[in-house]
CSV table of C-alpha atoms in Angstrom, one decimal:
chain,number,residue,atom,x,y,z
A,1,UNK,CA,68.8,123.4,63.0
A,2,UNK,CA,72.5,123.2,63.7
A,3,UNK,CA,74.8,123.6,60.8
A,4,UNK,CA,76.9,120.4,60.1
A,5,UNK,CA,80.7,120.9,60.6
A,6,UNK,CA,83.2,118.8,58.7
A,7,UNK,CA,86.8,118.7,59.5
A,8,UNK,CA,90.0,117.0,58.1
A,9,UNK,CA,90.1,113.4,59.4
A,10,UNK,CA,93.6,113.6,60.8
A,11,UNK,CA,93.2,117.1,62.2
A,12,UNK,CA,94.5,116.1,65.6
A,13,UNK,CA,97.9,115.0,64.2
A,14,UNK,CA,98.1,117.9,61.8
A,15,UNK,CA,97.6,120.5,64.5
A,16,UNK,CA,100.3,119.0,66.7
A,17,UNK,CA,102.9,120.5,64.4
A,18,UNK,CA,104.0,124.2,64.5
A,19,UNK,CA,102.2,125.9,61.6
A,20,UNK,CA,100.3,122.7,60.9
A,21,UNK,CA,96.9,123.2,59.1
A,22,UNK,CA,93.6,121.3,58.9
A,23,UNK,CA,90.7,122.2,56.7
A,24,UNK,CA,87.1,122.5,57.8
A,25,UNK,CA,83.8,123.4,56.3
A,26,UNK,CA,80.3,124.4,57.5
A,27,UNK,CA,77.1,124.2,55.5
A,28,UNK,CA,74.3,126.4,57.2
A,29,UNK,CA,70.8,125.4,55.9
A,30,UNK,CA,69.9,127.5,52.9
A,31,UNK,CA,73.2,129.2,52.7
A,32,UNK,CA,76.5,128.6,50.8
A,33,UNK,CA,79.0,126.3,52.3
A,34,UNK,CA,81.7,128.1,54.3
A,35,UNK,CA,85.3,126.8,53.9
A,36,UNK,CA,88.2,127.5,56.2
A,37,UNK,CA,91.2,126.2,58.1
A,38,UNK,CA,92.7,125.8,61.5
A,39,UNK,CA,96.3,126.6,62.1
A,40,UNK,CA,98.7,125.7,64.9
A,41,UNK,CA,100.6,128.7,66.1
A,42,UNK,CA,102.8,126.8,68.4
A,43,UNK,CA,102.6,124.6,71.6
A,44,UNK,CA,101.9,126.4,74.9
A,45,UNK,CA,103.8,125.7,78.1
A,46,UNK,CA,101.0,123.4,79.2
A,47,UNK,CA,101.5,121.3,76.1
A,48,UNK,CA,98.3,122.4,74.5
A,49,UNK,CA,98.5,123.8,70.9
A,50,UNK,CA,97.6,127.4,70.3
A,51,UNK,CA,95.1,127.1,67.4
A,52,UNK,CA,93.6,130.0,65.3
A,53,UNK,CA,90.8,129.8,62.8
A,54,UNK,CA,90.4,131.5,59.4
A,55,UNK,CA,87.6,134.0,58.8
A,56,UNK,CA,84.1,132.8,59.7
A,57,UNK,CA,85.3,130.3,62.3
A,58,UNK,CA,86.2,130.7,66.0
A,59,UNK,CA,88.2,128.4,68.3
A,60,UNK,CA,86.5,128.7,71.7
A,61,UNK,CA,88.7,126.4,73.8
A,62,UNK,CA,91.0,123.5,73.5
A,63,UNK,CA,90.7,120.7,76.0
A,64,UNK,CA,92.9,117.8,76.9
A,65,UNK,CA,92.0,114.3,78.1
A,66,UNK,CA,93.4,113.7,81.6
A,67,UNK,CA,92.3,110.1,82.5
A,68,UNK,CA,90.5,107.1,81.2
A,69,UNK,CA,89.2,103.7,82.2
A,70,UNK,CA,87.5,100.7,80.6
A,71,UNK,CA,84.5,98.9,82.1
A,72,UNK,CA,84.8,95.4,83.6
A,73,UNK,CA,83.1,93.9,80.6
A,74,UNK,CA,85.2,95.8,78.1
A,75,UNK,CA,82.2,97.4,76.4
A,76,UNK,CA,82.4,101.0,77.6
A,77,UNK,CA,85.2,103.5,78.1
A,78,UNK,CA,85.2,106.7,80.2
A,79,UNK,CA,87.5,109.7,79.7
A,80,UNK,CA,87.8,112.9,81.7
A,81,UNK,CA,88.8,116.3,80.4
A,82,UNK,CA,90.1,119.7,81.5
A,83,UNK,CA,86.8,121.3,80.5
A,84,UNK,CA,85.0,119.8,83.6
A,85,UNK,CA,83.2,117.0,81.6
A,86,UNK,CA,83.6,113.3,81.1
A,87,UNK,CA,82.6,111.2,78.1
A,88,UNK,CA,81.2,107.6,78.1
A,89,UNK,CA,82.1,105.9,74.8
A,90,UNK,CA,81.9,102.6,73.0
A,91,UNK,CA,85.2,100.9,73.7
A,92,UNK,CA,85.2,99.1,70.3
A,93,UNK,CA,84.9,102.1,68.1
A,94,UNK,CA,85.0,105.3,70.3
A,95,UNK,CA,81.4,106.2,69.5
A,96,UNK,CA,80.1,108.7,72.1
A,97,UNK,CA,77.3,107.4,74.3
A,98,UNK,CA,77.0,109.9,77.2
A,99,UNK,CA,78.4,113.2,78.4
A,100,UNK,CA,78.8,113.6,82.2
A,101,UNK,CA,78.7,117.3,83.3
A,102,UNK,CA,78.8,118.7,86.8
A,103,UNK,CA,82.4,119.3,87.8
A,104,UNK,CA,83.8,122.8,87.8
A,105,UNK,CA,87.3,123.0,86.3
A,106,UNK,CA,89.5,120.0,85.4
A,107,UNK,CA,88.4,116.4,86.1
A,108,UNK,CA,91.6,114.8,87.2
A,109,UNK,CA,90.6,111.1,87.5
A,110,UNK,CA,87.8,108.7,86.5
A,111,UNK,CA,87.2,105.0,86.9
A,112,UNK,CA,84.4,102.5,86.6
A,113,UNK,CA,83.0,100.6,89.6
A,114,UNK,CA,83.3,96.8,89.3
A,115,UNK,CA,79.7,96.7,88.0
A,116,UNK,CA,80.7,98.6,84.9
A,117,UNK,CA,77.6,100.7,85.1
A,118,UNK,CA,78.7,103.4,87.6
A,119,UNK,CA,81.6,105.9,87.4
A,120,UNK,CA,83.7,107.6,90.1
A,121,UNK,CA,85.4,110.9,89.4
A,122,UNK,CA,87.5,113.5,91.2
A,123,UNK,CA,88.2,117.0,90.2
A,124,UNK,CA,90.0,120.2,90.9
A,125,UNK,CA,86.8,121.5,92.4
A,126,UNK,CA,87.6,119.2,95.4
A,127,UNK,CA,84.5,117.1,94.7
A,128,UNK,CA,84.2,113.4,94.3
A,129,UNK,CA,81.2,112.3,92.3
A,130,UNK,CA,79.5,109.1,91.4
A,131,UNK,CA,77.6,108.8,88.0
A,132,UNK,CA,75.3,106.5,86.2
A,133,UNK,CA,76.8,105.4,83.0
A,134,UNK,CA,73.4,104.5,81.7
A,135,UNK,CA,71.7,107.9,82.0
A,136,UNK,CA,74.6,110.3,82.8
A,137,UNK,CA,73.0,111.4,86.1
A,138,UNK,CA,75.2,112.3,89.1
A,139,UNK,CA,73.9,110.2,91.9
A,140,UNK,CA,76.3,111.2,94.7
A,141,UNK,CA,78.6,114.1,95.4
A,142,UNK,CA,81.2,113.9,98.2
A,143,UNK,CA,82.5,117.1,99.8
A,144,UNK,CA,85.1,117.5,102.4
A,145,UNK,CA,88.5,117.9,100.7
A,146,UNK,CA,90.0,121.4,100.7
A,147,UNK,CA,92.0,120.9,97.5
A,148,UNK,CA,91.7,119.2,94.1
A,149,UNK,CA,91.3,115.4,94.1
A,150,UNK,CA,94.1,113.8,92.1
A,151,UNK,CA,93.4,110.1,92.4
A,152,UNK,CA,90.8,107.5,93.7
A,153,UNK,CA,90.6,103.9,94.5
A,154,UNK,CA,87.6,101.6,94.9
A,155,UNK,CA,87.5,99.2,97.9
A,156,UNK,CA,86.2,95.7,96.9
A,157,UNK,CA,82.8,96.0,95.2
A,158,UNK,CA,82.6,99.7,95.8
A,159,UNK,CA,80.6,100.3,99.0
A,160,UNK,CA,83.6,102.4,100.1
A,161,UNK,CA,86.0,104.4,98.0
A,162,UNK,CA,89.3,106.3,98.8
A,163,UNK,CA,90.4,109.7,97.5
A,164,UNK,CA,93.8,111.5,97.6
A,165,UNK,CA,94.0,115.2,97.3
A,166,UNK,CA,96.2,118.3,97.0
A,167,UNK,CA,95.2,119.1,100.5
A,168,UNK,CA,97.5,116.3,101.7
A,169,UNK,CA,94.7,114.0,103.0
A,170,UNK,CA,93.5,110.6,102.0
A,171,UNK,CA,89.8,110.0,102.9
A,172,UNK,CA,87.6,107.0,103.1
A,173,UNK,CA,84.0,107.5,101.9
A,174,UNK,CA,80.7,105.6,102.4
A,175,UNK,CA,78.9,105.6,99.0
A,176,UNK,CA,75.5,104.5,100.4
A,177,UNK,CA,75.3,107.5,102.8
A,178,UNK,CA,77.4,110.0,100.9
A,179,UNK,CA,79.5,110.4,104.0
A,180,UNK,CA,83.2,110.6,104.9
A,181,UNK,CA,84.2,107.7,107.2
A,182,UNK,CA,87.4,109.3,108.2
A,183,UNK,CA,90.7,110.9,107.2
A,184,UNK,CA,93.0,107.8,106.7
A,185,UNK,CA,96.1,109.9,106.4
A,186,UNK,CA,97.1,113.6,106.7
A,187,UNK,CA,100.5,113.9,105.1
A,188,UNK,CA,101.0,117.7,104.9
A,189,UNK,CA,102.0,117.1,101.2
A,190,UNK,CA,100.0,116.7,98.0
A,191,UNK,CA,98.9,113.1,97.4
A,192,UNK,CA,99.3,112.4,93.6
A,193,UNK,CA,98.3,108.8,93.5
A,194,UNK,CA,96.5,106.2,95.7
A,195,UNK,CA,96.2,102.4,95.5
A,196,UNK,CA,94.4,99.8,97.6
A,197,UNK,CA,95.5,96.2,97.7
A,198,UNK,CA,94.9,93.0,99.7
A,199,UNK,CA,97.8,92.3,102.1
A,200,UNK,CA,99.7,89.0,102.2
A,201,UNK,CA,99.1,87.1,105.5
A,202,UNK,CA,102.7,87.7,106.5
A,203,UNK,CA,102.3,91.5,106.7
A,204,UNK,CA,101.4,93.1,110.0
A,205,UNK,CA,98.9,95.9,109.3
A,206,UNK,CA,98.4,96.7,113.0
A,207,UNK,CA,95.1,97.1,114.9
A,208,UNK,CA,92.7,100.0,114.8
A,209,UNK,CA,92.7,102.3,117.8
A,210,UNK,CA,88.9,102.6,117.6
A,211,UNK,CA,86.2,100.1,116.6
A,212,UNK,CA,85.7,100.6,112.8
A,213,UNK,CA,82.4,101.9,111.6
A,214,UNK,CA,79.9,99.2,110.5
A,215,UNK,CA,79.8,101.2,107.3
A,216,UNK,CA,83.3,100.2,106.5
A,217,UNK,CA,83.1,97.3,104.1
A,218,UNK,CA,86.0,95.4,102.8
A,219,UNK,CA,88.8,97.5,104.5
A,220,UNK,CA,90.1,94.6,106.6
A,221,UNK,CA,93.4,93.1,105.5
A,222,UNK,CA,93.8,95.9,102.9
A,223,UNK,CA,96.8,98.2,102.4
A,224,UNK,CA,96.6,101.8,101.2
A,225,UNK,CA,99.5,103.1,99.2
A,226,UNK,CA,100.0,106.9,98.8
A,227,UNK,CA,102.3,108.5,96.2
A,228,UNK,CA,103.3,111.8,97.7
A,229,UNK,CA,104.7,115.1,96.2
A,230,UNK,CA,107.3,115.3,99.0
A,231,UNK,CA,109.3,112.3,97.6
A,232,UNK,CA,107.7,109.9,100.0
A,233,UNK,CA,105.8,106.7,99.4
A,234,UNK,CA,103.6,105.8,102.3
A,235,UNK,CA,101.9,102.5,103.1
A,236,UNK,CA,99.4,102.0,105.9
A,237,UNK,CA,96.6,99.6,106.9
A,238,UNK,CA,93.3,100.8,105.4
A,239,UNK,CA,91.2,99.6,108.4
A,240,UNK,CA,93.8,100.0,111.1
A,241,UNK,CA,95.1,103.4,109.9
A,242,UNK,CA,98.5,102.2,111.3
A,243,UNK,CA,101.8,102.8,109.3
A,244,UNK,CA,103.3,99.9,107.5
A,245,UNK,CA,106.3,101.8,105.9
A,246,UNK,CA,107.5,105.1,104.6
A,247,UNK,CA,109.9,105.0,101.7
A,248,UNK,CA,111.9,108.1,100.5
A,249,UNK,CA,112.5,108.2,96.8
A,250,UNK,CA,114.6,110.3,94.4
A,251,UNK,CA,111.8,112.8,93.5
A,252,UNK,CA,108.1,113.4,93.8
A,253,UNK,CA,106.0,110.2,93.5
A,254,UNK,CA,103.4,110.5,90.8
A,255,UNK,CA,101.7,107.1,90.8
A,256,UNK,CA,101.6,103.7,92.4
A,257,UNK,CA,100.1,100.2,92.1
A,258,UNK,CA,100.2,96.8,93.7
A,259,UNK,CA,101.5,93.8,91.8
A,260,UNK,CA,100.7,91.2,94.5
A,261,UNK,CA,100.0,90.9,98.2
A,262,UNK,CA,103.5,92.1,99.0
A,263,UNK,CA,105.0,93.6,95.8
A,264,UNK,CA,104.3,97.1,94.6
A,265,UNK,CA,105.5,99.7,92.0
A,266,UNK,CA,105.8,103.5,92.3
A,267,UNK,CA,106.9,106.0,89.7
A,268,UNK,CA,108.7,109.3,90.2
A,269,UNK,CA,108.9,112.7,88.5
A,270,UNK,CA,112.5,112.0,87.5
A,271,UNK,CA,111.7,108.8,85.7
A,272,UNK,CA,112.4,106.1,88.3
A,273,UNK,CA,110.1,103.1,88.7
A,274,UNK,CA,110.7,101.5,92.1
A,275,UNK,CA,109.7,97.9,92.8
A,276,UNK,CA,109.4,97.4,96.6
A,277,UNK,CA,108.6,94.4,98.8
A,278,UNK,CA,106.3,95.4,101.7
A,279,UNK,CA,107.9,92.8,103.9
A,280,UNK,CA,111.4,94.5,103.6
A,281,UNK,CA,110.8,98.0,102.1
A,282,UNK,CA,114.0,99.7,103.2
A,283,UNK,CA,115.8,98.9,99.9
A,284,UNK,CA,114.0,98.5,96.6
A,285,UNK,CA,113.9,95.1,94.9
A,286,UNK,CA,114.9,96.9,91.7
A,287,UNK,CA,114.8,100.4,90.2
A,288,UNK,CA,113.8,100.7,86.5
A,289,UNK,CA,115.0,103.8,84.7
A,290,UNK,CA,114.4,104.2,81.0
A,291,UNK,CA,114.4,108.0,80.7
A,292,UNK,CA,114.3,111.1,82.9
A,293,UNK,CA,110.7,111.8,81.9
A,294,UNK,CA,108.1,111.7,84.7
A,295,UNK,CA,106.4,108.4,85.2
A,296,UNK,CA,102.7,109.2,84.9
A,297,UNK,CA,100.9,105.9,85.2
A,298,UNK,CA,101.6,102.3,86.3
A,299,UNK,CA,99.2,99.4,85.8
A,300,UNK,CA,99.7,95.7,86.8
A,301,UNK,CA,99.3,93.6,83.6
A,302,UNK,CA,99.6,89.8,83.4
A,303,UNK,CA,103.0,88.8,84.7
A,304,UNK,CA,104.4,92.3,84.6
A,305,UNK,CA,103.2,95.9,84.3
A,306,UNK,CA,102.5,98.8,81.9
A,307,UNK,CA,104.1,102.2,82.4
A,308,UNK,CA,103.7,105.5,80.7
A,309,UNK,CA,105.9,108.6,80.8
A,310,UNK,CA,105.9,112.3,80.1
A,311,UNK,CA,108.0,111.9,76.9
A,312,UNK,CA,105.3,109.9,75.1
A,313,UNK,CA,106.8,106.5,75.9
A,314,UNK,CA,104.5,103.7,76.9
A,315,UNK,CA,105.7,100.2,77.4
A,316,UNK,CA,104.8,96.7,78.8
A,317,UNK,CA,107.4,95.0,81.0
A,318,UNK,CA,107.1,91.3,81.4
A,319,UNK,CA,108.3,89.4,84.4
A,320,UNK,CA,112.0,89.7,85.4
A,321,UNK,CA,112.5,92.5,82.8
A,322,UNK,CA,113.4,90.0,80.1
A,323,UNK,CA,110.7,91.1,77.7
A,324,UNK,CA,109.5,94.6,76.7
A,325,UNK,CA,106.9,95.9,74.3
A,326,UNK,CA,106.8,99.5,73.2
A,327,UNK,CA,103.4,101.1,72.4
A,328,UNK,CA,104.0,103.8,69.8
A,329,UNK,CA,102.0,106.6,68.3
A,330,UNK,CA,102.1,109.3,71.1
A,331,UNK,CA,105.3,110.8,69.7
A,332,UNK,CA,106.6,113.1,72.4
A,333,UNK,CA,103.3,113.9,74.0
A,334,UNK,CA,102.9,112.7,77.6
A,335,UNK,CA,100.7,109.6,78.1
A,336,UNK,CA,98.7,110.3,81.2
A,337,UNK,CA,96.9,107.0,81.8
A,338,UNK,CA,96.6,103.4,80.6
A,339,UNK,CA,93.7,101.0,80.9
A,340,UNK,CA,93.3,97.4,79.8
A,341,UNK,CA,90.7,94.8,78.9
A,342,UNK,CA,91.9,91.3,78.0
A,343,UNK,CA,94.3,91.8,75.1
A,344,UNK,CA,93.4,95.4,74.4
A,345,UNK,CA,95.3,98.4,75.9
A,346,UNK,CA,93.9,102.0,75.9
A,347,UNK,CA,95.9,105.1,76.5
A,348,UNK,CA,95.1,108.8,76.8
A,349,UNK,CA,97.6,111.4,75.8
A,350,UNK,CA,98.1,115.2,75.9
A,351,UNK,CA,97.3,115.4,72.2
A,352,UNK,CA,93.7,114.7,73.1
A,353,UNK,CA,93.6,111.2,71.5
A,354,UNK,CA,92.6,107.9,73.0
A,355,UNK,CA,94.6,105.1,71.4
A,356,UNK,CA,93.6,101.4,71.3
A,357,UNK,CA,96.2,98.7,70.9
A,358,UNK,CA,95.4,95.1,70.1
A,359,UNK,CA,98.0,92.6,71.5
A,360,UNK,CA,98.7,89.2,70.1
A,361,UNK,CA,99.7,86.4,72.5
A,362,UNK,CA,102.7,87.5,74.6
């Protein structure tokens, strides 16, 4: 029988401070209770605290949450970690439901399919995996990338998915046959973020050079956006594979998202958020700059968007920049990802915590 371990309720906050301490205790069956403490010896260059334990306890490893998403019905959350696993949890209270294990090394990205019952993940092991949220089984593994997968996008209902990788390629996959339908782009530079969006009728996406596979479902009239490490933001027709535009920014692009059929956002390593109009992309509609910290995630939200940065800031911008809401609590730890369901906003942060915010009417 495993010995129950109890730990100070605010241990995560306590161990974020240099020399911070948190108590813990363990009661092995039939033996006296063992009392001890964890102490933070400083924060490493990767932002993860170096923690030591008192006599009788051992700190095996410290993991950080890299990504999260909320199911379409708002009932479940999924989060990925640097230890190669993911967790499915109850969105209302964080109660753990399933652990998904199968990746080697970091899991960089995770998201629910529209059904809310299936999860897509990409890892540093260059593998893309599909999981059942109901029984934690891995039902499909895609192989073909030669570098870690950094972001994914789901096309329509999810018969096809897109992945972007450190190997500089974006690939389109057939979920039903576990097969790669093609390399959509080969950039020669790491692809940090991908987004798929429906194109406005006024945008010319070009025509495919070859007849698309019958296994391509929902790619017509879709744009693919790629946030690249070489300071370039690339847009192309998902079905046509033809270029729409190539925009050069101030620094590496980390993330991107569509706001509409012609408006998009992209965030850079030096803190710029570019708003572009696909119909005239040479000059940005506007550039938002709140700090020099890297922009780590962007998410369309109501009449505006939510952004998170590497200095712990996370904020909601309403239309025309006339209204802004700050989401506090992350202190100076980077906020890696944001997900929403109705009036609830979830964030994951380098401190290992998932935070849930309840919004009143905006």
